Structures are given as C-alpha cells and as structure tokens.
Amino acid sequence: MKGPADIIFYAIAFVTVVSAVLVALLPNIIHAAIALLFTFAGVAGLYVFMSADFLAATQLLIYVGGILVLILFAVFLSSRISSVKMSNPARFMIPAGVAFLGILGGLIYALHNTQWAGSGEVVYDPTTAKLGELLMTKYLLPFEVASVLLLAALVGAALLSRPGD
C-alpha cells in the first residue's frame, strides 16, 4: 500500500463486497435492504476512485436515493410482511458453487495474465460538464430515444400492475 487513498479504497471495496454477499445471504428482507444500501454506496465510492464523478453522483441519486427508498417503502407498506416467510431456500447450492468457482477461476486467470498499466500519476479531471455537453449536442438523439423508451416502459409497467378490469 502506498498511502491513505489505498487504505480507503480497500476499505470501500471490502465493505462493498461484504454487503453484496450479505444481500444474497440474509433471510430478513429489511436487513438485506440495508446491506443493499451499503453496496450501492460502496459502488459510488469506487466510482469516485475511478475518477467517474458523474457515475458516482448518478449512483447515489438514482440507486441510493430512488430505488432503495422505493424498495424500503414497498417492504414497509406491505400489509402481510410479518407473516410471509422471506427465507431463500438453498435449492441450487451445487450449481451455484460450480458457477462461482468457474467465474472465480476466470477472474484469477485474467488477473495474472493481464498487462496492467503502470501506476503513474492519476489525474482527476471532472467529467460531468463534458458529459452534459455531449448529451446535449452529439448524442442528443440517442439520449431522447432512450428517454422515450424508458417512459414507455414505465407506462407499460404501471398499466400491467393495475388490477384487472
């Protein structure tokens, strides 16, 4: 380790991975949602270390501020939440373990066989203004198409979630 930044990076990465594992393993949905909060916040912290300030802000606003709050409201407003068994039966432990070991082996192979860039000076350059300018000029049409597509998906989801007529 070189300095405090490396220690902070490893601490954030550790919290992110541990909380992500807890999301998958905790039987209580409230505890899993709180672990998900730490996972989302940790990912935002990792974005900061990658000098992706726009992604970090987006991660915090959309995932932590929007989706996680929505999940918590849905859990808390469910009327029969205490009578429903929230445990996750472990029916696919062996295939999941085999898939995990395969992915872990692939990651270790890639880690050892990748030519990593040198650890030179890291320049933190804000990207938000550049992204905003590109979205409003060069990529305006794809941005608008994606917006209309997301709106159509939202309207469709609202229509499907309504009780039958």
CSV table of C-alpha atoms in Angstrom, one decimal:
chain,number,residue,atom,x,y,z
A,1,MET,CA,0.0,0.0,0.0
A,2,LYS,CA,1.2,3.5,-0.8
A,3,GLY,CA,-0.9,5.8,1.2
A,4,PRO,CA,-4.2,6.6,2.8
A,5,ALA,CA,-6.0,6.6,-0.5
A,6,ASP,CA,-5.1,2.9,-1.0
A,7,ILE,CA,-6.4,2.1,2.5
A,8,ILE,CA,-9.6,3.9,1.9
A,9,PHE,CA,-10.0,2.2,-1.5
A,10,TYR,CA,-9.6,-1.3,0.0
A,11,ALA,CA,-11.9,-0.4,2.9
A,12,ILE,CA,-14.6,0.7,0.5
A,13,ALA,CA,-14.1,-2.4,-1.7
A,14,PHE,CA,-14.3,-4.7,1.3
A,15,VAL,CA,-17.5,-3.1,2.6
A,16,THR,CA,-19.0,-3.3,-0.9
A,17,VAL,CA,-18.2,-7.0,-1.4
A,18,VAL,CA,-19.2,-8.0,2.1
A,19,SER,CA,-22.5,-6.1,1.9
A,20,ALA,CA,-23.2,-7.6,-1.5
A,21,VAL,CA,-22.7,-11.1,-0.1
A,22,LEU,CA,-25.0,-10.2,2.8
A,23,VAL,CA,-27.7,-9.1,0.4
A,24,ALA,CA,-27.6,-12.5,-1.2
A,25,LEU,CA,-27.4,-14.5,2.1
A,26,LEU,CA,-29.6,-12.6,4.7
A,27,PRO,CA,-33.0,-14.1,5.1
A,28,ASN,CA,-34.6,-11.0,6.5
A,29,ILE,CA,-35.6,-8.6,3.7
A,30,ILE,CA,-35.1,-5.5,5.8
A,31,HIS,CA,-31.6,-6.5,6.7
A,32,ALA,CA,-30.9,-7.3,3.1
A,33,ALA,CA,-32.2,-3.9,2.0
A,34,ILE,CA,-29.9,-2.2,4.5
A,35,ALA,CA,-27.0,-4.2,3.2
A,36,LEU,CA,-28.0,-3.2,-0.3
A,37,LEU,CA,-27.7,0.4,0.8
A,38,PHE,CA,-24.1,-0.2,1.7
A,39,THR,CA,-23.5,-2.0,-1.6
A,40,PHE,CA,-24.8,0.9,-3.6
A,41,ALA,CA,-22.9,3.5,-1.6
A,42,GLY,CA,-19.7,1.4,-1.9
A,43,VAL,CA,-20.1,1.2,-5.6
A,44,ALA,CA,-20.5,5.0,-5.7
A,45,GLY,CA,-17.3,5.3,-3.7
A,46,LEU,CA,-15.5,3.0,-6.2
A,47,TYR,CA,-16.7,5.3,-9.0
A,48,VAL,CA,-15.1,8.2,-7.2
A,49,PHE,CA,-11.8,6.3,-7.1
A,50,MET,CA,-12.0,5.7,-10.9
A,51,SER,CA,-12.5,9.5,-11.4
A,52,ALA,CA,-16.0,8.9,-12.7
A,53,ASP,CA,-17.7,11.7,-10.8
A,54,PHE,CA,-20.9,11.7,-12.9
A,55,LEU,CA,-21.4,8.0,-12.4
A,56,ALA,CA,-20.8,8.4,-8.6
A,57,ALA,CA,-23.4,11.1,-8.4
A,58,THR,CA,-25.8,9.2,-10.6
A,59,GLN,CA,-25.3,6.1,-8.4
A,60,LEU,CA,-26.1,8.0,-5.3
A,61,LEU,CA,-29.1,9.8,-6.7
A,62,ILE,CA,-30.8,7.0,-8.6
A,63,TYR,CA,-29.9,3.9,-6.7
A,64,VAL,CA,-29.5,5.0,-3.2
A,65,GLY,CA,-31.9,7.9,-3.3
A,66,GLY,CA,-34.6,6.4,-5.6
A,67,ILE,CA,-34.6,2.7,-6.0
A,68,LEU,CA,-33.5,1.7,-2.5
A,69,VAL,CA,-36.0,4.1,-0.9
A,70,LEU,CA,-38.7,2.6,-3.2
A,71,ILE,CA,-37.7,-0.9,-2.1
A,72,LEU,CA,-37.9,0.1,1.6
A,73,PHE,CA,-41.3,1.8,1.1
A,74,ALA,CA,-42.6,-1.3,-0.7
A,75,VAL,CA,-41.4,-3.6,2.2
A,76,PHE,CA,-42.7,-1.3,4.9
A,77,LEU,CA,-46.1,-0.7,3.3
A,78,SER,CA,-46.7,-4.4,2.6
A,79,SER,CA,-49.6,-5.4,4.9
A,80,ARG,CA,-48.6,-9.0,5.5
A,81,ILE,CA,-44.9,-8.7,5.6
A,82,SER,CA,-44.6,-10.2,9.0
A,83,SER,CA,-46.5,-13.4,8.1
A,84,VAL,CA,-44.6,-14.1,4.9
A,85,LYS,CA,-41.6,-16.3,5.0
A,86,MET,CA,-38.7,-14.4,3.4
A,87,SER,CA,-36.0,-17.0,3.5
A,88,ASN,CA,-34.4,-18.0,0.3
A,89,PRO,CA,-34.3,-21.8,0.0
A,90,ALA,CA,-31.0,-23.1,-1.0
A,91,ARG,CA,-32.0,-25.4,-3.8
A,92,PHE,CA,-29.3,-24.6,-6.3
A,93,MET,CA,-26.2,-24.6,-4.0
A,94,ILE,CA,-24.2,-27.0,-6.0
A,95,PRO,CA,-24.7,-25.4,-9.5
A,96,ALA,CA,-24.2,-22.0,-7.9
A,97,GLY,CA,-21.0,-23.2,-6.3
A,98,VAL,CA,-19.7,-24.6,-9.6
A,99,ALA,CA,-20.6,-21.4,-11.4
A,100,PHE,CA,-18.9,-19.3,-8.6
A,101,LEU,CA,-15.7,-21.4,-8.8
A,102,GLY,CA,-15.7,-21.1,-12.6
A,103,ILE,CA,-16.1,-17.3,-12.5
A,104,LEU,CA,-13.5,-17.0,-9.7
A,105,GLY,CA,-11.1,-19.1,-11.8
A,106,GLY,CA,-11.6,-16.9,-14.8
A,107,LEU,CA,-11.1,-13.8,-12.8
A,108,ILE,CA,-7.9,-15.1,-11.2
A,109,TYR,CA,-6.6,-16.2,-14.7
A,110,ALA,CA,-7.4,-12.7,-16.1
A,111,LEU,CA,-5.8,-11.1,-13.1
A,112,HIS,CA,-2.5,-12.9,-13.6
A,113,ASN,CA,-2.4,-12.7,-17.4
A,114,THR,CA,-3.3,-9.0,-17.9
A,115,GLN,CA,-0.7,-6.4,-18.7
A,116,TRP,CA,-1.7,-3.7,-16.2
A,117,ALA,CA,-1.0,-0.1,-16.8
A,118,GLY,CA,1.8,1.4,-14.8
A,119,SER,CA,1.0,3.1,-11.6
A,120,GLY,CA,1.7,6.6,-12.8
A,121,GLU,CA,0.3,9.9,-11.7
A,122,VAL,CA,-3.5,9.8,-11.5
A,123,VAL,CA,-5.2,12.9,-12.8
A,124,TYR,CA,-8.7,13.6,-11.5
A,125,ASP,CA,-10.5,15.6,-14.2
A,126,PRO,CA,-14.2,16.3,-13.7
A,127,THR,CA,-16.3,14.7,-16.4
A,128,THR,CA,-19.7,16.0,-15.7
A,129,ALA,CA,-19.6,19.1,-17.8
A,130,LYS,CA,-18.1,17.2,-20.7
A,131,LEU,CA,-20.8,14.5,-20.5
A,132,GLY,CA,-23.6,17.1,-20.3
A,133,GLU,CA,-22.3,18.9,-23.3
A,134,LEU,CA,-22.0,15.6,-25.3
A,135,LEU,CA,-25.5,14.6,-24.3
A,136,MET,CA,-27.0,17.8,-25.4
A,137,THR,CA,-25.0,18.1,-28.7
A,138,LYS,CA,-23.5,15.0,-30.3
A,139,TYR,CA,-25.6,12.3,-28.6
A,140,LEU,CA,-28.9,14.2,-28.3
A,141,LEU,CA,-30.9,11.8,-30.5
A,142,PRO,CA,-29.9,8.6,-28.6
A,143,PHE,CA,-30.5,10.4,-25.3
A,144,GLU,CA,-34.0,11.3,-26.4
A,145,VAL,CA,-34.7,7.8,-27.8
A,146,ALA,CA,-33.6,6.3,-24.5
A,147,SER,CA,-35.8,8.7,-22.6
A,148,VAL,CA,-38.9,7.9,-24.6
A,149,LEU,CA,-38.1,4.1,-24.3
A,150,LEU,CA,-37.8,4.4,-20.5
A,151,LEU,CA,-41.0,6.4,-20.4
A,152,ALA,CA,-42.8,3.8,-22.4
A,153,ALA,CA,-41.5,1.0,-20.1
A,154,LEU,CA,-42.7,3.0,-17.1
A,155,VAL,CA,-46.2,3.5,-18.5
A,156,GLY,CA,-46.3,-0.2,-19.5
A,157,ALA,CA,-45.3,-1.3,-16.0
A,158,ALA,CA,-47.9,1.0,-14.5
A,159,LEU,CA,-50.5,-0.4,-16.8
A,160,LEU,CA,-49.6,-4.1,-16.1
A,161,SER,CA,-49.5,-3.5,-12.4
A,162,ARG,CA,-53.1,-2.3,-12.3
A,163,PRO,CA,-55.7,-4.8,-11.1
A,164,GLY,CA,-57.7,-6.5,-14.0
A,165,ASP,CA,-60.8,-4.7,-15.2
